[in-house]
Amino acid sequence: MSAQWTDEQLETSARVQNSLKIEREDHKLEKRLCREVGRAIVDFNMIEEGDKVMVCVSGGKDSYAMLDILLKLQKRAPIKFELIAVNLDQKQPGFPEHVLPEYLTKVGVPFHIENQDTYSIVTRVIPEGKTLCSLCSRLRRGILYRVAGELGCTKIALGHHRDDMLQTFFLNMFFAAKLKGMPPKLVSDDGKNVVIRPMAYVPEKDLTRWAQVRDFPIIPCTLCGSQENLQRKQVGNMLREWEKKHPGRLENMFSALQHIVPSHLMDSQRHDFKNIRATGVADAEGDKAFDAEEFGKPLAAAAPPGQAVIQLVSA
Ligand code: SF4
């Protein structure tokens, strides 16, 4: 009998190897998602012993993934907390209202569907051709805050991820002239709720893949027929382009949001520029007034601070 493999056997073996590789990658992804969500929860003290967390589920990939990962973490967490999934059925035409109840029943999480016809309100109030999203989101927010109170929830979890946060940061800078992002944890504007974003550290591409792996029954978010937020779309494209050309840039920018140096910005409310005085005491960790490395010339590193400044001025 020949020991040589037939073409068919070789193909089968390649297929098996490939599916094992995909399985390993997906397992790594699951571990990474759990680690990153767990890290955000700990870093910002998002969930505490005895919390009842209202997990807002829209039917999009992000909120499905958030619920999925929180359910996994709930089983292993050293603290006890409750999860309740909440969906707001806004009565958009064509919304498949059976999908979420079926899914939530299948995964065995307590849930509540809040039925509120905000669709009729926004389409009545907003002139045709204008985007509906701003009023729609405001109404949704108010309803979810009320529901959280009625259900006795202590935290409201939203499914925004790292890329949403970066986009918001740039949108605020470009269109609102503010250095302001999307916080991982905040007190709601009605002062009654604590809102958390457990997926703050998770890149969107991981959620896209996880939605495929878990085969979530996604409900498209464009059912209402509203135009997409063009500015957000443009900023999203810009960030993706940057990442493509300079891999790692998004991670660096995200990290920068956690390492702010108010003395090196220009907001007098955050730093008392007016009263700055020389201390007369050298500080090895102090400012060099010029970060030479950034410009490829190790000038300040070689010279004492004062001399470096003189060199700069006379250059
Ligand atoms: S896309 Fe539709 S459902 Fe979503 S916020 Fe905009 S108007 Fe509301």
PDB file of C-alpha atoms and ligand atoms in Angstrom:
ATOM      1  CA  MET A   1       0.000   0.000   0.000  1.00  0.00           C
ATOM      2  CA  SER A   2       1.394   3.409  -0.981  1.00  0.00           C
ATOM      3  CA  ALA A   3       2.300   5.777   1.896  1.00  0.00           C
ATOM      4  CA  GLN A   4       1.696   8.772  -0.335  1.00  0.00           C
ATOM      5  CA  TRP A   5      -1.252  11.045   0.416  1.00  0.00           C
ATOM      6  CA  THR A   6      -3.885  11.524  -2.221  1.00  0.00           C
ATOM      7  CA  ASP A   7      -4.875  15.035  -3.311  1.00  0.00           C
ATOM      8  CA  GLU A   8      -8.166  14.588  -1.489  1.00  0.00           C
ATOM      9  CA  GLN A   9      -6.407  13.640   1.757  1.00  0.00           C
ATOM     10  CA  LEU A  10      -4.068  16.628   1.420  1.00  0.00           C
ATOM     11  CA  GLU A  11      -7.022  18.951   0.906  1.00  0.00           C
ATOM     12  CA  THR A  12      -8.863  17.541   3.917  1.00  0.00           C
ATOM     13  CA  SER A  13      -5.760  17.898   6.057  1.00  0.00           C
ATOM     14  CA  ALA A  14      -5.313  21.536   4.937  1.00  0.00           C
ATOM     15  CA  ARG A  15      -8.958  22.223   5.740  1.00  0.00           C
ATOM     16  CA  VAL A  16      -8.624  20.687   9.208  1.00  0.00           C
ATOM     17  CA  GLN A  17      -5.428  22.662   9.885  1.00  0.00           C
ATOM     18  CA  ASN A  18      -7.117  25.837   8.752  1.00  0.00           C
ATOM     19  CA  SER A  19     -10.205  25.353  10.896  1.00  0.00           C
ATOM     20  CA  LEU A  20      -7.979  24.523  13.916  1.00  0.00           C
ATOM     21  CA  LYS A  21      -6.082  27.752  13.287  1.00  0.00           C
ATOM     22  CA  ILE A  22      -9.334  29.748  13.123  1.00  0.00           C
ATOM     23  CA  GLU A  23     -10.530  28.062  16.338  1.00  0.00           C
ATOM     24  CA  ARG A  24      -7.285  29.019  18.096  1.00  0.00           C
ATOM     25  CA  GLU A  25      -7.561  32.620  16.855  1.00  0.00           C
ATOM     26  CA  ASP A  26     -11.177  32.854  18.037  1.00  0.00           C
ATOM     27  CA  HIS A  27     -10.238  31.461  21.422  1.00  0.00           C
ATOM     28  CA  LYS A  28      -7.491  34.090  21.688  1.00  0.00           C
ATOM     29  CA  LEU A  29     -10.018  36.755  20.711  1.00  0.00           C
ATOM     30  CA  GLU A  30     -12.428  35.620  23.411  1.00  0.00           C
ATOM     31  CA  LYS A  31      -9.660  35.776  26.004  1.00  0.00           C
ATOM     32  CA  ARG A  32      -8.614  39.223  24.794  1.00  0.00           C
ATOM     33  CA  LEU A  33     -12.167  40.562  24.918  1.00  0.00           C
ATOM     34  CA  CYS A  34     -12.686  39.252  28.447  1.00  0.00           C
ATOM     35  CA  ARG A  35      -9.327  40.654  29.536  1.00  0.00           C
ATOM     36  CA  GLU A  36      -9.924  44.109  28.066  1.00  0.00           C
ATOM     37  CA  VAL A  37     -13.486  44.432  29.371  1.00  0.00           C
ATOM     38  CA  GLY A  38     -12.315  43.202  32.784  1.00  0.00           C
ATOM     39  CA  ARG A  39      -9.449  45.695  32.742  1.00  0.00           C
ATOM     40  CA  ALA A  40     -11.766  48.629  31.973  1.00  0.00           C
ATOM     41  CA  ILE A  41     -14.171  47.527  34.716  1.00  0.00           C
ATOM     42  CA  VAL A  42     -11.332  47.452  37.251  1.00  0.00           C
ATOM     43  CA  ASP A  43      -9.515  50.604  36.053  1.00  0.00           C
ATOM     44  CA  PHE A  44     -12.637  52.734  36.350  1.00  0.00           C
ATOM     45  CA  ASN A  45     -14.364  50.796  39.135  1.00  0.00           C
ATOM     46  CA  MET A  46     -17.337  50.322  36.831  1.00  0.00           C
ATOM     47  CA  ILE A  47     -19.059  47.439  38.597  1.00  0.00           C
ATOM     48  CA  GLU A  48     -19.131  46.942  42.364  1.00  0.00           C
ATOM     49  CA  GLU A  49     -20.427  44.274  44.715  1.00  0.00           C
ATOM     50  CA  GLY A  50     -24.229  44.141  44.640  1.00  0.00           C
ATOM     51  CA  ASP A  51     -24.651  46.262  41.506  1.00  0.00           C
ATOM     52  CA  LYS A  52     -27.603  45.666  39.241  1.00  0.00           C
ATOM     53  CA  VAL A  53     -26.381  46.524  35.766  1.00  0.00           C
ATOM     54  CA  MET A  54     -28.833  47.464  33.053  1.00  0.00           C
ATOM     55  CA  VAL A  55     -27.207  46.306  29.819  1.00  0.00           C
ATOM     56  CA  CYS A  56     -28.633  48.324  26.933  1.00  0.00           C
ATOM     57  CA  VAL A  57     -29.092  46.056  23.947  1.00  0.00           C
ATOM     58  CA  SER A  58     -30.057  47.546  20.611  1.00  0.00           C
ATOM     59  CA  GLY A  59     -29.614  44.542  18.370  1.00  0.00           C
ATOM     60  CA  GLY A  60     -26.298  45.835  16.978  1.00  0.00           C
ATOM     61  CA  LYS A  61     -23.022  43.890  17.154  1.00  0.00           C
ATOM     62  CA  ASP A  62     -21.535  46.062  19.916  1.00  0.00           C
ATOM     63  CA  SER A  63     -24.319  45.650  22.439  1.00  0.00           C
ATOM     64  CA  TYR A  64     -24.640  41.909  21.738  1.00  0.00           C
ATOM     65  CA  ALA A  65     -20.899  41.545  22.332  1.00  0.00           C
ATOM     66  CA  MET A  66     -21.061  43.604  25.529  1.00  0.00           C
ATOM     67  CA  LEU A  67     -23.811  41.424  26.955  1.00  0.00           C
ATOM     68  CA  ASP A  68     -22.026  38.270  25.866  1.00  0.00           C
ATOM     69  CA  ILE A  69     -18.734  39.243  27.532  1.00  0.00           C
ATOM     70  CA  LEU A  70     -20.399  40.592  30.691  1.00  0.00           C
ATOM     71  CA  LEU A  71     -22.242  37.281  31.093  1.00  0.00           C
ATOM     72  CA  LYS A  72     -18.915  35.432  30.846  1.00  0.00           C
ATOM     73  CA  LEU A  73     -17.253  37.770  33.350  1.00  0.00           C
ATOM     74  CA  GLN A  74     -20.215  37.544  35.736  1.00  0.00           C
ATOM     75  CA  LYS A  75     -19.550  33.814  36.122  1.00  0.00           C
ATOM     76  CA  ARG A  76     -15.880  34.313  37.034  1.00  0.00           C
ATOM     77  CA  ALA A  77     -15.911  37.642  38.871  1.00  0.00           C
ATOM     78  CA  PRO A  78     -14.847  37.700  42.523  1.00  0.00           C
ATOM     79  CA  ILE A  79     -17.854  39.968  43.235  1.00  0.00           C
ATOM     80  CA  LYS A  80     -21.576  39.365  42.861  1.00  0.00           C
ATOM     81  CA  PHE A  81     -23.572  41.558  40.526  1.00  0.00           C
ATOM     82  CA  GLU A  82     -26.766  41.241  38.510  1.00  0.00           C
ATOM     83  CA  LEU A  83     -27.292  41.827  34.810  1.00  0.00           C
ATOM     84  CA  ILE A  84     -30.543  42.729  33.136  1.00  0.00           C
ATOM     85  CA  ALA A  85     -30.717  43.291  29.387  1.00  0.00           C
ATOM     86  CA  VAL A  86     -32.982  46.126  28.281  1.00  0.00           C
ATOM     87  CA  ASN A  87     -34.082  46.894  24.769  1.00  0.00           C
ATOM     88  CA  LEU A  88     -36.057  49.932  23.784  1.00  0.00           C
ATOM     89  CA  ASP A  89     -38.404  49.048  20.946  1.00  0.00           C
ATOM     90  CA  GLN A  90     -38.864  52.433  19.292  1.00  0.00           C
ATOM     91  CA  LYS A  91     -41.470  51.124  16.887  1.00  0.00           C
ATOM     92  CA  GLN A  92     -39.464  51.704  13.768  1.00  0.00           C
ATOM     93  CA  PRO A  93     -41.238  50.212  10.772  1.00  0.00           C
ATOM     94  CA  GLY A  94     -39.936  46.735  10.063  1.00  0.00           C
ATOM     95  CA  PHE A  95     -38.274  46.263  13.484  1.00  0.00           C
ATOM     96  CA  PRO A  96     -38.247  42.482  13.997  1.00  0.00           C
ATOM     97  CA  GLU A  97     -39.572  42.520  17.553  1.00  0.00           C
ATOM     98  CA  HIS A  98     -39.269  38.758  18.099  1.00  0.00           C
ATOM     99  CA  VAL A  99     -35.483  38.647  17.507  1.00  0.00           C
ATOM    100  CA  LEU A 100     -34.195  40.057  20.800  1.00  0.00           C
ATOM    101  CA  PRO A 101     -36.672  38.319  23.141  1.00  0.00           C
ATOM    102  CA  GLU A 102     -35.823  35.011  21.459  1.00  0.00           C
ATOM    103  CA  TYR A 103     -32.086  35.586  21.726  1.00  0.00           C
ATOM    104  CA  LEU A 104     -32.205  36.826  25.335  1.00  0.00           C
ATOM    105  CA  THR A 105     -34.368  33.885  26.369  1.00  0.00           C
ATOM    106  CA  LYS A 106     -31.913  31.521  24.661  1.00  0.00           C
ATOM    107  CA  VAL A 107     -28.885  32.936  26.519  1.00  0.00           C
ATOM    108  CA  GLY A 108     -30.838  32.896  29.781  1.00  0.00           C
ATOM    109  CA  VAL A 109     -30.413  36.508  30.870  1.00  0.00           C
ATOM    110  CA  PRO A 110     -33.259  38.400  32.594  1.00  0.00           C
ATOM    111  CA  PHE A 111     -34.546  41.073  30.210  1.00  0.00           C
ATOM    112  CA  HIS A 112     -37.045  43.834  29.739  1.00  0.00           C
ATOM    113  CA  ILE A 113     -38.379  45.207  26.452  1.00  0.00           C
ATOM    114  CA  GLU A 114     -39.580  48.776  26.753  1.00  0.00           C
ATOM    115  CA  ASN A 115     -42.101  49.683  24.065  1.00  0.00           C
ATOM    116  CA  GLN A 116     -42.152  53.390  23.258  1.00  0.00           C
ATOM    117  CA  ASP A 117     -43.095  54.790  19.882  1.00  0.00           C
ATOM    118  CA  THR A 118     -40.411  57.449  19.605  1.00  0.00           C
ATOM    119  CA  TYR A 119     -40.321  56.859  15.852  1.00  0.00           C
ATOM    120  CA  SER A 120     -43.714  58.576  15.386  1.00  0.00           C
ATOM    121  CA  ILE A 121     -42.600  61.493  17.535  1.00  0.00           C
ATOM    122  CA  VAL A 122     -39.358  62.172  15.664  1.00  0.00           C
ATOM    123  CA  THR A 123     -40.890  61.767  12.218  1.00  0.00           C
ATOM    124  CA  ARG A 124     -43.693  64.164  13.216  1.00  0.00           C
ATOM    125  CA  VAL A 125     -41.400  66.789  14.748  1.00  0.00           C
ATOM    126  CA  ILE A 126     -38.340  66.731  12.454  1.00  0.00           C
ATOM    127  CA  PRO A 127     -38.839  68.154   8.943  1.00  0.00           C
ATOM    128  CA  GLU A 128     -38.413  65.673   6.094  1.00  0.00           C
ATOM    129  CA  GLY A 129     -34.848  65.269   4.856  1.00  0.00           C
ATOM    130  CA  LYS A 130     -33.291  66.295   8.185  1.00  0.00           C
ATOM    131  CA  THR A 131     -31.483  63.737  10.324  1.00  0.00           C
ATOM    132  CA  LEU A 132     -33.621  62.202  13.041  1.00  0.00           C
ATOM    133  CA  CYS A 133     -30.822  60.915  15.220  1.00  0.00           C
ATOM    134  CA  SER A 134     -30.316  63.796  17.583  1.00  0.00           C
ATOM    135  CA  LEU A 135     -33.921  63.965  18.873  1.00  0.00           C
ATOM    136  CA  CYS A 136     -34.239  60.177  18.697  1.00  0.00           C
ATOM    137  CA  SER A 137     -31.166  59.701  20.910  1.00  0.00           C
ATOM    138  CA  ARG A 138     -32.363  62.331  23.386  1.00  0.00           C
ATOM    139  CA  LEU A 139     -35.738  60.632  23.746  1.00  0.00           C
ATOM    140  CA  ARG A 140     -34.085  57.229  24.033  1.00  0.00           C
ATOM    141  CA  ARG A 141     -31.729  58.468  26.730  1.00  0.00           C
ATOM    142  CA  GLY A 142     -34.570  59.869  28.837  1.00  0.00           C
ATOM    143  CA  ILE A 143     -36.570  56.647  28.544  1.00  0.00           C
ATOM    144  CA  LEU A 144     -33.602  54.441  29.443  1.00  0.00           C
ATOM    145  CA  TYR A 145     -32.823  56.556  32.528  1.00  0.00           C
ATOM    146  CA  ARG A 146     -36.428  56.208  33.679  1.00  0.00           C
ATOM    147  CA  VAL A 147     -36.462  52.458  33.046  1.00  0.00           C
ATOM    148  CA  ALA A 148     -33.196  52.052  34.989  1.00  0.00           C
ATOM    149  CA  GLY A 149     -34.869  53.693  38.000  1.00  0.00           C
ATOM    150  CA  GLU A 150     -37.993  51.567  37.666  1.00  0.00           C
ATOM    151  CA  LEU A 151     -35.957  48.355  37.466  1.00  0.00           C
ATOM    152  CA  GLY A 152     -33.803  49.350  40.438  1.00  0.00           C
ATOM    153  CA  CYS A 153     -30.601  49.328  38.392  1.00  0.00           C
ATOM    154  CA  THR A 154     -27.504  50.920  39.876  1.00  0.00           C
ATOM    155  CA  LYS A 155     -25.515  51.144  36.629  1.00  0.00           C
ATOM    156  CA  ILE A 156     -26.399  51.573  32.954  1.00  0.00           C
ATOM    157  CA  ALA A 157     -23.967  49.849  30.581  1.00  0.00           C
ATOM    158  CA  LEU A 158     -23.602  51.137  27.017  1.00  0.00           C
ATOM    159  CA  GLY A 159     -21.819  49.314  24.202  1.00  0.00           C
ATOM    160  CA  HIS A 160     -19.495  52.065  22.954  1.00  0.00           C
ATOM    161  CA  HIS A 161     -15.981  50.871  22.129  1.00  0.00           C
ATOM    162  CA  ARG A 162     -12.499  52.345  21.719  1.00  0.00           C
ATOM    163  CA  ASP A 163     -13.105  53.579  18.170  1.00  0.00           C
ATOM    164  CA  ASP A 164     -16.369  55.320  19.160  1.00  0.00           C
ATOM    165  CA  MET A 165     -14.437  57.109  21.870  1.00  0.00           C
ATOM    166  CA  LEU A 166     -11.693  58.230  19.505  1.00  0.00           C
ATOM    167  CA  GLN A 167     -14.233  59.377  16.937  1.00  0.00           C
ATOM    168  CA  THR A 168     -16.040  61.421  19.574  1.00  0.00           C
ATOM    169  CA  PHE A 169     -12.760  62.995  20.644  1.00  0.00           C
ATOM    170  CA  PHE A 170     -12.033  64.169  17.088  1.00  0.00           C
ATOM    171  CA  LEU A 171     -15.640  65.216  16.438  1.00  0.00           C
ATOM    172  CA  ASN A 172     -15.504  67.435  19.508  1.00  0.00           C
ATOM    173  CA  MET A 173     -12.179  68.894  18.439  1.00  0.00           C
ATOM    174  CA  PHE A 174     -13.182  69.477  14.787  1.00  0.00           C
ATOM    175  CA  PHE A 175     -16.751  70.664  15.253  1.00  0.00           C
ATOM    176  CA  ALA A 176     -17.120  71.837  18.860  1.00  0.00           C
ATOM    177  CA  ALA A 177     -13.593  73.222  19.455  1.00  0.00           C
ATOM    178  CA  LYS A 178     -13.238  71.196  22.635  1.00  0.00           C
ATOM    179  CA  LEU A 179     -10.698  68.675  23.829  1.00  0.00           C
ATOM    180  CA  LYS A 180     -13.345  66.286  25.059  1.00  0.00           C
ATOM    181  CA  GLY A 181     -14.031  62.617  24.456  1.00  0.00           C
ATOM    182  CA  MET A 182     -16.546  60.020  25.543  1.00  0.00           C
ATOM    183  CA  PRO A 183     -15.955  59.043  29.169  1.00  0.00           C
ATOM    184  CA  PRO A 184     -15.788  55.417  30.294  1.00  0.00           C
ATOM    185  CA  LYS A 185     -17.921  56.285  33.326  1.00  0.00           C
ATOM    186  CA  LEU A 186     -20.096  59.272  34.096  1.00  0.00           C
ATOM    187  CA  VAL A 187     -23.069  60.534  36.021  1.00  0.00           C
ATOM    188  CA  SER A 188     -26.051  60.995  33.701  1.00  0.00           C
ATOM    189  CA  ASP A 189     -27.338  64.491  33.004  1.00  0.00           C
ATOM    190  CA  ASP A 190     -30.392  63.863  35.228  1.00  0.00           C
ATOM    191  CA  GLY A 191     -27.937  63.219  38.056  1.00  0.00           C
ATOM    192  CA  LYS A 192     -29.636  59.941  38.941  1.00  0.00           C
ATOM    193  CA  ASN A 193     -27.689  57.299  37.054  1.00  0.00           C
ATOM    194  CA  VAL A 194     -24.133  56.098  36.662  1.00  0.00           C
ATOM    195  CA  VAL A 195     -23.428  55.199  33.041  1.00  0.00           C
ATOM    196  CA  ILE A 196     -20.548  52.851  32.215  1.00  0.00           C
ATOM    197  CA  ARG A 197     -18.858  51.806  28.976  1.00  0.00           C
ATOM    198  CA  PRO A 198     -17.241  48.445  29.714  1.00  0.00           C
ATOM    199  CA  MET A 199     -15.911  48.116  26.163  1.00  0.00           C
ATOM    200  CA  ALA A 200     -13.887  51.302  26.337  1.00  0.00           C
ATOM    201  CA  TYR A 201     -10.630  49.408  25.631  1.00  0.00           C
ATOM    202  CA  VAL A 202     -11.968  47.177  22.851  1.00  0.00           C
ATOM    203  CA  PRO A 203     -11.200  47.994  19.200  1.00  0.00           C
ATOM    204  CA  GLU A 204     -14.166  47.758  16.869  1.00  0.00           C
ATOM    205  CA  LYS A 205     -12.505  45.191  14.590  1.00  0.00           C
ATOM    206  CA  ASP A 206     -12.495  42.687  17.468  1.00  0.00           C
ATOM    207  CA  LEU A 207     -16.232  43.195  17.949  1.00  0.00           C
ATOM    208  CA  THR A 208     -16.902  42.753  14.245  1.00  0.00           C
ATOM    209  CA  ARG A 209     -15.076  39.425  14.318  1.00  0.00           C
ATOM    210  CA  TRP A 210     -16.726  38.344  17.585  1.00  0.00           C
ATOM    211  CA  ALA A 211     -20.182  39.019  16.102  1.00  0.00           C
ATOM    212  CA  GLN A 212     -19.287  36.611  13.263  1.00  0.00           C
ATOM    213  CA  VAL A 213     -17.916  34.001  15.639  1.00  0.00           C
ATOM    214  CA  ARG A 214     -21.015  34.108  17.847  1.00  0.00           C
ATOM    215  CA  ASP A 215     -23.417  34.571  14.941  1.00  0.00           C
ATOM    216  CA  PHE A 216     -25.425  37.263  16.729  1.00  0.00           C
ATOM    217  CA  PRO A 217     -28.847  37.904  15.166  1.00  0.00           C
ATOM    218  CA  ILE A 218     -27.999  41.477  14.173  1.00  0.00           C
ATOM    219  CA  ILE A 219     -30.828  43.946  13.659  1.00  0.00           C
ATOM    220  CA  PRO A 220     -29.747  46.674  11.207  1.00  0.00           C
ATOM    221  CA  CYS A 221     -29.715  50.153  12.733  1.00  0.00           C
ATOM    222  CA  THR A 222     -30.890  51.873   9.566  1.00  0.00           C
ATOM    223  CA  LEU A 223     -34.448  50.586   9.765  1.00  0.00           C
ATOM    224  CA  CYS A 224     -35.707  54.040  10.614  1.00  0.00           C
ATOM    225  CA  GLY A 225     -34.425  55.330   7.273  1.00  0.00           C
ATOM    226  CA  SER A 226     -32.543  58.202   8.918  1.00  0.00           C
ATOM    227  CA  GLN A 227     -29.405  59.486   7.229  1.00  0.00           C
ATOM    228  CA  GLU A 228     -26.179  58.404   8.799  1.00  0.00           C
ATOM    229  CA  ASN A 229     -24.230  60.938  10.804  1.00  0.00           C
ATOM    230  CA  LEU A 230     -21.927  62.042   7.995  1.00  0.00           C
ATOM    231  CA  GLN A 231     -19.412  63.801  10.223  1.00  0.00           C
ATOM    232  CA  ARG A 232     -18.961  60.695  12.368  1.00  0.00           C
ATOM    233  CA  LYS A 233     -18.627  58.593   9.241  1.00  0.00           C
ATOM    234  CA  GLN A 234     -15.936  60.888   7.843  1.00  0.00           C
ATOM    235  CA  VAL A 235     -13.973  60.900  11.093  1.00  0.00           C
ATOM    236  CA  GLY A 236     -14.290  57.097  11.244  1.00  0.00           C
ATOM    237  CA  ASN A 237     -12.869  56.828   7.714  1.00  0.00           C
ATOM    238  CA  MET A 238     -10.049  59.215   8.586  1.00  0.00           C
ATOM    239  CA  LEU A 239      -9.070  57.117  11.597  1.00  0.00           C
ATOM    240  CA  ARG A 240      -9.188  53.885   9.611  1.00  0.00           C
ATOM    241  CA  GLU A 241      -6.981  55.426   6.909  1.00  0.00           C
ATOM    242  CA  TRP A 242      -4.446  56.546   9.529  1.00  0.00           C
ATOM    243  CA  GLU A 243      -4.384  53.111  11.073  1.00  0.00           C
ATOM    244  CA  LYS A 244      -3.874  51.507   7.680  1.00  0.00           C
ATOM    245  CA  LYS A 245      -0.936  53.778   6.861  1.00  0.00           C
ATOM    246  CA  HIS A 246       0.522  53.830  10.385  1.00  0.00           C
ATOM    247  CA  PRO A 247      -0.431  50.665  12.286  1.00  0.00           C
ATOM    248  CA  GLY A 248      -0.654  51.332  16.019  1.00  0.00           C
ATOM    249  CA  ARG A 249      -1.604  54.980  15.688  1.00  0.00           C
ATOM    250  CA  LEU A 250      -5.134  54.462  17.056  1.00  0.00           C
ATOM    251  CA  GLU A 251      -3.757  52.651  20.089  1.00  0.00           C
ATOM    252  CA  ASN A 252      -1.289  55.490  20.691  1.00  0.00           C
ATOM    253  CA  MET A 253      -3.984  58.123  20.375  1.00  0.00           C
ATOM    254  CA  PHE A 254      -6.237  56.190  22.710  1.00  0.00           C
ATOM    255  CA  SER A 255      -3.417  55.853  25.195  1.00  0.00           C
ATOM    256  CA  ALA A 256      -2.864  59.624  24.941  1.00  0.00           C
ATOM    257  CA  LEU A 257      -6.401  60.151  26.248  1.00  0.00           C
ATOM    258  CA  GLN A 258      -5.221  58.536  29.461  1.00  0.00           C
ATOM    259  CA  HIS A 259      -2.022  60.553  29.766  1.00  0.00           C
ATOM    260  CA  ILE A 260      -2.980  64.180  29.722  1.00  0.00           C
ATOM    261  CA  VAL A 261      -0.490  66.899  30.605  1.00  0.00           C
ATOM    262  CA  PRO A 262      -2.539  70.057  31.352  1.00  0.00           C
ATOM    263  CA  SER A 263       0.613  72.148  31.826  1.00  0.00           C
ATOM    264  CA  HIS A 264       1.418  71.484  28.160  1.00  0.00           C
ATOM    265  CA  LEU A 265      -1.922  72.500  26.780  1.00  0.00           C
ATOM    266  CA  MET A 266      -3.410  75.976  26.880  1.00  0.00           C
ATOM    267  CA  ASP A 267      -6.414  75.841  29.197  1.00  0.00           C
ATOM    268  CA  SER A 268      -5.889  78.346  32.012  1.00  0.00           C
ATOM    269  CA  GLN A 269      -8.738  76.704  33.931  1.00  0.00           C
ATOM    270  CA  ARG A 270      -6.670  73.505  34.172  1.00  0.00           C
ATOM    271  CA  HIS A 271      -3.271  75.044  34.741  1.00  0.00           C
ATOM    272  CA  ASP A 272      -2.271  78.273  36.422  1.00  0.00           C
ATOM    273  CA  PHE A 273      -0.027  79.677  33.689  1.00  0.00           C
ATOM    274  CA  LYS A 274      -0.265  83.232  35.016  1.00  0.00           C
ATOM    275  CA  ASN A 275       1.489  82.462  38.278  1.00  0.00           C
ATOM    276  CA  ILE A 276       4.326  80.340  36.889  1.00  0.00           C
ATOM    277  CA  ARG A 277       7.650  81.397  38.461  1.00  0.00           C
ATOM    278  CA  ALA A 278      11.146  79.923  38.178  1.00  0.00           C
ATOM    279  CA  THR A 279      11.847  77.737  41.196  1.00  0.00           C
ATOM    280  CA  GLY A 280      15.653  78.000  40.958  1.00  0.00           C
ATOM    281  CA  VAL A 281      15.852  74.293  41.694  1.00  0.00           C
ATOM    282  CA  ALA A 282      16.945  71.880  38.946  1.00  0.00           C
ATOM    283  CA  ASP A 283      14.617  68.966  38.406  1.00  0.00           C
ATOM    284  CA  ALA A 284      15.841  65.985  36.382  1.00  0.00           C
ATOM    285  CA  GLU A 285      12.208  65.145  35.598  1.00  0.00           C
ATOM    286  CA  GLY A 286      11.396  68.761  34.801  1.00  0.00           C
ATOM    287  CA  ASP A 287      10.578  70.245  31.464  1.00  0.00           C
ATOM    288  CA  LYS A 288      13.398  70.651  28.974  1.00  0.00           C
ATOM    289  CA  ALA A 289      11.448  73.364  27.152  1.00  0.00           C
ATOM    290  CA  PHE A 290      12.232  71.534  23.949  1.00  0.00           C
ATOM    291  CA  ASP A 291      11.831  67.855  23.253  1.00  0.00           C
ATOM    292  CA  ALA A 292      14.801  67.450  20.958  1.00  0.00           C
ATOM    293  CA  GLU A 293      14.100  63.785  20.190  1.00  0.00           C
ATOM    294  CA  GLU A 294      10.898  64.776  18.497  1.00  0.00           C
ATOM    295  CA  PHE A 295      12.867  66.733  15.944  1.00  0.00           C
ATOM    296  CA  GLY A 296      15.678  64.248  15.548  1.00  0.00           C
ATOM    297  CA  LYS A 297      18.304  66.426  17.295  1.00  0.00           C
ATOM    298  CA  PRO A 298      19.391  65.337  20.788  1.00  0.00           C
ATOM    299  CA  LEU A 299      19.947  68.969  21.730  1.00  0.00           C
ATOM    300  CA  ALA A 300      18.224  69.350  25.062  1.00  0.00           C
ATOM    301  CA  ALA A 301      19.369  65.951  26.270  1.00  0.00           C
ATOM    302  CA  ALA A 302      23.015  66.938  25.864  1.00  0.00           C
ATOM    303  CA  ALA A 303      22.852  70.423  27.315  1.00  0.00           C
ATOM    304  CA  PRO A 304      21.658  71.695  30.694  1.00  0.00           C
ATOM    305  CA  PRO A 305      18.142  73.173  30.498  1.00  0.00           C
ATOM    306  CA  GLY A 306      19.222  76.825  30.426  1.00  0.00           C
ATOM    307  CA  GLN A 307      21.864  76.262  27.771  1.00  0.00           C
ATOM    308  CA  ALA A 308      19.431  74.298  25.637  1.00  0.00           C
ATOM    309  CA  VAL A 309      17.088  77.247  25.628  1.00  0.00           C
ATOM    310  CA  ILE A 310      19.921  79.631  24.690  1.00  0.00           C
ATOM    311  CA  GLN A 311      20.905  77.342  21.826  1.00  0.00           C
ATOM    312  CA  LEU A 312      17.311  77.277  20.661  1.00  0.00           C
ATOM    313  CA  VAL A 313      16.885  81.011  20.775  1.00  0.00           C
ATOM    314  CA  SER A 314      20.104  81.683  18.911  1.00  0.00           C
ATOM    315  CA  ALA A 315      19.544  78.920  16.339  1.00  0.00           C
TER     316      ALA A 315
HETATM  317  S1  SF4 B   1     -30.424  55.748  13.213  1.00  0.00           S
HETATM  318 FE1  SF4 B   1     -32.657  55.837  13.604  1.00  0.00          FE
HETATM  319  S2  SF4 B   1     -32.912  54.711  15.527  1.00  0.00           S
HETATM  320 FE2  SF4 B   1     -30.750  55.218  15.365  1.00  0.00          FE
HETATM  321  S3  SF4 B   1     -30.543  57.156  16.458  1.00  0.00           S
HETATM  322 FE3  SF4 B   1     -30.861  57.662  14.319  1.00  0.00          FE
HETATM  323  S4  SF4 B   1     -33.055  57.981  14.156  1.00  0.00           S
HETATM  324 FE4  SF4 B   1     -32.715  56.859  16.046  1.00  0.00          FE
END
